[in-house]
Amino acid sequence: MVVETEIIPFFEWLQLAVPFFLTVAVAVAVFALAASYLICAVRYGPLAGGDVVYRVVTTSIKEILQISPRRVFALAWLAIQESVRRRVLVVFAVFLAILLFAGWFLDNSSHDAGKLYLSFVLTATTYLVLLLALFLSVFSIPNDVKSRTIYTIVTKPVRPGEIVLGRVIGFSLVGTVVLLVMGISSYIFVFRSVNHTHEVVLLDDPELVEELPEGERFRTTTEQEHRHVIFEDADGNLATDFRNSHWHPISAEDSPEGTTYSVSPPEGTFTARVPIYGKLSFLDRAGRPASKGVNTGSEWMYRSFIEGGSAAAAIWRFPGITRERFPPEEFPDGIPFEMTLRVFRTYKGDVERGIPGSYVIRNPDKPDIQSSEQIFVAREFYTDRKFIPFELEDEKGNKLDLFEDLVSDGKLELAVKCLDPAQYFGMAQADVYLKADDAPFAMNFVKGYLSIWTQMVLVTGFGVMFSTFLNGAVAMIATLAAIIMGFFTKFVTDVATETVSGGGPIEALIRLLTQKNLVSPLEDTLGNRVAQLLDEGVMFVMVRMGYILPNFRQFDSSDYVANGYNIPWDLALQNLVATFGYLAAVFVAGFFFMKTREVAK
Amino acid sequence: MSATTEAAQAAAPSTPAAPEAIVQTRSLSKTYRDFWGRQKVRALKPLDLEVHRGEIFGLLGPNGSGKTTTIKLLLGLLFPTTGKALVFGKDSSDVSKNERIGYLPEESYLYRFLNAEETLDFYGRLFDMPAEVRKRRTQELIDMVGLNWAKRRQLKEYSKGMTRRIGLAQALINDPELIVLDEPTTGLDPIGTREMKDLIIKLRDEGKTVLMCSHLLADVQDVCDRIAILYQGELKELGRVDSLLKVDEVTEVRARGLSEEAKSEIREVIQRHQGELLSLDNPSTTLEELFLRIVRESEERPGARPQ
Ligand SMILES: Nc1ncnc2c1ncn2[C@@H]1O[C@H](COP(=O)(O)OP(=O)(O)O)[C@@H](O)[C@H]1O
Ligand SMILES: [Mg+2]
């Protein structure tokens, strides 16, 4: 659902990331040196040019080591003063207006109100904070140059790096405070918006009571366009059913006048599920292993489909299944798993009705040992919550013990089939997962804001860096371009490595104009060859840009929070470390631009 | 380029009698170019200057003659087109020289949203000064420039003269050895101008070196020990103010107590030294006359003047 790429453990990532970072850094440094030398050689001659480059590099290393915290913080303080003067506080007013607007227009009776509100505030906060970071960072140095206040700064013993660092720190602090205030108000807003209780309705009419399934005693009043039925569990505790993504605990108090029931606030609206993902593989319609299911053409690349009424199956292999991880005391019903399948209909039937499917639990090493088929009904956009019990039966009714018979080497397989011929189930690896745990939601919320924070800091860094050599408006465009290209780095790399067909931008344009499809090769004309050659040049540059620019999609984890998944610390740490890596790079670039800039020109 | 530096270092000790040069320019020139690298203005033609420790050196010239350009080159705000500028023997691109420099720009380019105290404290922090020192220094300087009554007001509420004063205070925050003043008296009232001149002389008497530029002749004549006259980016005249203004061919005699008869025989009387001789000297012209003459001559015959 959210997780489209696998998240590798932090330290494994670090072992890959650090050499990658260093390689790219060295490559960029060599390129920059060569380019600087060329420029200087043209300007001052080959020998003197080399001397200039040499001196700039050596003094730069010296100056980076001479950075003084007091000066940096003086400049950061100045940046904060400047922000206040430029009325950043207006963003709070804007944000308040957005919340008011949201309070009006968002529907708290929707079946997943928590997700609706969360994704709204997270998106609003992200855009607002990033916009703020962009505007603050990009105009600051150019304004100083224009008003010439920079003259009184650079004629002090201020190292060029301190000007860059001070700005980045100052504006990041402003952004942090803004984000903090927005985060706290969003949290309160979201909780208050979905909060509600019900009254308990006692059903006096014995006939109505008859209608309720066994174990269900009575129901609640309707609030926010829904009502719950009330259960009593084995221990005699009362609770409502799970509806609109939440349930309510109910307490009963006996008194001489009778029993009074009180319904507590909703629970389960805001969760941070910790999933265990499996590896997905397929059987084709004849039951042979296949790397992919059918591509129905409706969804792009990511999801595969299996045909109903055939031997086609989707098989997830889950790792890490041990008794220690799932003790029966904590998991009385077995191992919970959640399943969100896509339904692809070859004919439009009753959309509400759902498509029947089945799943079996099986031993990865001995697939013959498997549980009996369990039937379920898949509905579009509906998450099925089920359990794998510890005690199962096979088709013949023999008892199977989950850990003894089905788990092998800590691994377990779950195979899904679609039972309705002429219908398809669509699935991706992350669509079925075991739910190991629920992490605290508040912490997840904080991690979500941390991901916005990293983006804010990155935008600030890039904005300040570009503003060291471009004027305000141009620096803004450059930063925006970097962000947008950052969004598409993966796509760009895919185009260049021909994972995506259709060729580079110029070839794609030719195909567009000549209305050719994406896969058939272009005719071998001179024009087309030139186009492809140019594309290779463009792609060469773009791929390298892809290495340098931050992948903003990667940094944004707010979807996890909205969809109720725990943000893995591995991911949060990776993004944090990557952010500081980018900041270091941006700092060095900004330093050189600032140092080689003729301020009074 | 490093070769020339070495040569200079080797040459320096061989002339021990020469006063210590705080500022040196070696065929320093600047040509402003536009974005495409096309030549726009030759603001400064190759200039060789030295400013010695403990003197007040004036750059004099009409508007647009390259004074500010020279100062910006010295401070590293601009990069020279040719030649180099040395301050305290360091290249102008070396930030560490700024520790000992105070600079008052043409207009006080200060942050208008700060008040006087915040401004001085901020610049103090840029010199890495500890808090107590900054506090003391800030108060001293605010008192010195007479802005104690307005120290909590934002600079955007300041008049031109007040801004100038706080600009000066800002330039002195680090107790600099070299003070560079670009048109220090513009925007000041006559009393302010007088105070500024007194201050410049006082700073010199404290052993500091002052490099100032101005188009106001009276300022320069009153305070400067040596001057350089620039015209259209070219050095026209360089020397001590008193010797520049001396008119060699003329002798001026002033006398008192001579009788009417004696007056008629004045030449004779003077030859015999019978009157009370009050002065016998070469008269000075005014700087204004010298200046106007240079401008006139330059317009008639462009190019460097025979020195
Ligand atoms: N940034 C600039 N770009 C182009 N020309 C400039 C720039 N600054 C100054 N000039 C030109 O250089 C010449 C010298 O200017 P300046 O040094 O400011 O003179 P002064 O300070 O003596 O009045 C003038 O002709 C001026 O127009
Ligand atoms: Mg000027």
PDB file of N, CA and C in Angstrom, chain A residues 88-89 91-93 95-96 99 121 125 128-129 132 173-189 445 449 453:
ATOM      1  N   VAL A  88       6.898  35.976   8.923  1.00  0.00           N
ATOM      2  CA  VAL A  88       6.613  34.553   8.738  1.00  0.00           C
ATOM      3  C   VAL A  88       5.390  34.154   9.524  1.00  0.00           C
ATOM      4  N   LEU A  89       5.098  34.969  10.546  1.00  0.00           N
ATOM      5  CA  LEU A  89       3.984  34.581  11.410  1.00  0.00           C
ATOM      6  C   LEU A  89       2.684  34.507  10.631  1.00  0.00           C
ATOM      7  N   VAL A  91       2.153  32.746   8.208  1.00  0.00           N
ATOM      8  CA  VAL A  91       1.832  31.357   7.880  1.00  0.00           C
ATOM      9  C   VAL A  91       0.920  30.729   8.927  1.00  0.00           C
ATOM     10  N   PHE A  92       1.065  31.183  10.168  1.00  0.00           N
ATOM     11  CA  PHE A  92       0.176  30.626  11.190  1.00  0.00           C
ATOM     12  C   PHE A  92      -1.266  30.987  10.880  1.00  0.00           C
ATOM     13  N   ALA A  93      -1.475  32.232  10.465  1.00  0.00           N
ATOM     14  CA  ALA A  93      -2.823  32.666  10.113  1.00  0.00           C
ATOM     15  C   ALA A  93      -3.345  31.832   8.953  1.00  0.00           C
ATOM     16  N   PHE A  95      -2.406  28.875   8.115  1.00  0.00           N
ATOM     17  CA  PHE A  95      -2.630  27.512   8.568  1.00  0.00           C
ATOM     18  C   PHE A  95      -3.942  27.399   9.344  1.00  0.00           C
ATOM     19  N   LEU A  96      -4.189  28.393  10.185  1.00  0.00           N
ATOM     20  CA  LEU A  96      -5.428  28.421  10.956  1.00  0.00           C
ATOM     21  C   LEU A  96      -6.623  28.447  10.012  1.00  0.00           C
ATOM     22  N   LEU A  99      -7.146  25.082   8.588  1.00  0.00           N
ATOM     23  CA  LEU A  99      -7.784  24.156   9.523  1.00  0.00           C
ATOM     24  C   LEU A  99      -9.280  24.439   9.614  1.00  0.00           C
ATOM     25  N   VAL A 121      -4.160  17.319   6.878  1.00  0.00           N
ATOM     26  CA  VAL A 121      -3.281  18.232   7.625  1.00  0.00           C
ATOM     27  C   VAL A 121      -1.821  18.001   7.268  1.00  0.00           C
ATOM     28  N   THR A 125       0.362  20.942   5.796  1.00  0.00           N
ATOM     29  CA  THR A 125       1.562  21.353   6.530  1.00  0.00           C
ATOM     30  C   THR A 125       2.792  21.258   5.632  1.00  0.00           C
ATOM     31  N   LEU A 128       2.819  24.061   3.004  1.00  0.00           N
ATOM     32  CA  LEU A 128       2.992  25.382   3.625  1.00  0.00           C
ATOM     33  C   LEU A 128       4.415  25.566   4.128  1.00  0.00           C
ATOM     34  N   VAL A 129       4.918  24.547   4.796  1.00  0.00           N
ATOM     35  CA  VAL A 129       6.254  24.668   5.384  1.00  0.00           C
ATOM     36  C   VAL A 129       7.323  24.704   4.291  1.00  0.00           C
ATOM     37  N   LEU A 132       7.257  28.070   2.712  1.00  0.00           N
ATOM     38  CA  LEU A 132       7.875  29.031   3.620  1.00  0.00           C
ATOM     39  C   LEU A 132       9.392  28.917   3.557  1.00  0.00           C
ATOM     40  N   LEU A 173      15.702  26.782  11.868  1.00  0.00           N
ATOM     41  CA  LEU A 173      15.127  26.953  13.201  1.00  0.00           C
ATOM     42  C   LEU A 173      13.738  27.574  13.102  1.00  0.00           C
ATOM     43  N   VAL A 174      13.622  28.570  12.253  1.00  0.00           N
ATOM     44  CA  VAL A 174      12.299  29.187  12.060  1.00  0.00           C
ATOM     45  C   VAL A 174      11.312  28.129  11.580  1.00  0.00           C
ATOM     46  N   GLY A 175      11.741  27.352  10.576  1.00  0.00           N
ATOM     47  CA  GLY A 175      10.873  26.302  10.041  1.00  0.00           C
ATOM     48  C   GLY A 175      10.516  25.279  11.109  1.00  0.00           C
ATOM     49  N   THR A 176      11.487  24.971  11.967  1.00  0.00           N
ATOM     50  CA  THR A 176      11.237  23.990  13.020  1.00  0.00           C
ATOM     51  C   THR A 176      10.153  24.478  13.968  1.00  0.00           C
ATOM     52  N   VAL A 177      10.265  25.745  14.364  1.00  0.00           N
ATOM     53  CA  VAL A 177       9.257  26.292  15.280  1.00  0.00           C
ATOM     54  C   VAL A 177       7.885  26.293  14.606  1.00  0.00           C
ATOM     55  N   VAL A 178       7.858  26.728  13.353  1.00  0.00           N
ATOM     56  CA  VAL A 178       6.592  26.751  12.621  1.00  0.00           C
ATOM     57  C   VAL A 178       6.005  25.345  12.545  1.00  0.00           C
ATOM     58  N   LEU A 179       6.869  24.386  12.248  1.00  0.00           N
ATOM     59  CA  LEU A 179       6.427  22.993  12.106  1.00  0.00           C
ATOM     60  C   LEU A 179       5.912  22.452  13.436  1.00  0.00           C
ATOM     61  N   LEU A 180       6.600  22.831  14.503  1.00  0.00           N
ATOM     62  CA  LEU A 180       6.209  22.379  15.842  1.00  0.00           C
ATOM     63  C   LEU A 180       4.808  22.882  16.176  1.00  0.00           C
ATOM     64  N   VAL A 181       4.596  24.172  15.940  1.00  0.00           N
ATOM     65  CA  VAL A 181       3.280  24.751  16.249  1.00  0.00           C
ATOM     66  C   VAL A 181       2.215  24.099  15.377  1.00  0.00           C
ATOM     67  N   MET A 182       2.531  23.931  14.100  1.00  0.00           N
ATOM     68  CA  MET A 182       1.558  23.315  13.201  1.00  0.00           C
ATOM     69  C   MET A 182       1.293  21.869  13.609  1.00  0.00           C
ATOM     70  N   GLY A 183       2.331  21.170  14.002  1.00  0.00           N
ATOM     71  CA  GLY A 183       2.185  19.772  14.386  1.00  0.00           C
ATOM     72  C   GLY A 183       1.264  19.638  15.582  1.00  0.00           C
ATOM     73  N   ILE A 184       1.520  20.462  16.593  1.00  0.00           N
ATOM     74  CA  ILE A 184       0.710  20.362  17.806  1.00  0.00           C
ATOM     75  C   ILE A 184      -0.744  20.735  17.499  1.00  0.00           C
ATOM     76  N   SER A 185      -0.923  21.815  16.733  1.00  0.00           N
ATOM     77  CA  SER A 185      -2.321  22.188  16.460  1.00  0.00           C
ATOM     78  C   SER A 185      -3.004  21.164  15.558  1.00  0.00           C
ATOM     79  N   SER A 186      -2.241  20.564  14.633  1.00  0.00           N
ATOM     80  CA  SER A 186      -2.846  19.536  13.784  1.00  0.00           C
ATOM     81  C   SER A 186      -3.291  18.340  14.605  1.00  0.00           C
ATOM     82  N   TYR A 187      -2.432  17.950  15.541  1.00  0.00           N
ATOM     83  CA  TYR A 187      -2.731  16.783  16.368  1.00  0.00           C
ATOM     84  C   TYR A 187      -4.031  17.004  17.127  1.00  0.00           C
ATOM     85  N   ILE A 188      -4.110  18.181  17.745  1.00  0.00           N
ATOM     86  CA  ILE A 188      -5.326  18.503  18.495  1.00  0.00           C
ATOM     87  C   ILE A 188      -6.523  18.550  17.551  1.00  0.00           C
ATOM     88  N   PHE A 189      -6.327  19.210  16.421  1.00  0.00           N
ATOM     89  CA  PHE A 189      -7.423  19.363  15.466  1.00  0.00           C
ATOM     90  C   PHE A 189      -7.935  18.012  14.988  1.00  0.00           C
ATOM     91  N   PHE A 445       3.339   9.881  14.595  1.00  0.00           N
ATOM     92  CA  PHE A 445       2.985  11.241  14.170  1.00  0.00           C
ATOM     93  C   PHE A 445       4.242  12.118  14.194  1.00  0.00           C
ATOM     94  N   TYR A 449       6.213  14.036  11.130  1.00  0.00           N
ATOM     95  CA  TYR A 449       6.632  15.438  11.085  1.00  0.00           C
ATOM     96  C   TYR A 449       8.132  15.549  10.897  1.00  0.00           C
ATOM     97  N   TRP A 453      10.119  17.698   8.304  1.00  0.00           N
ATOM     98  CA  TRP A 453      11.249  18.524   8.729  1.00  0.00           C
ATOM     99  C   TRP A 453      12.456  18.311   7.818  1.00  0.00           C
TER     100      TRP A 453
END
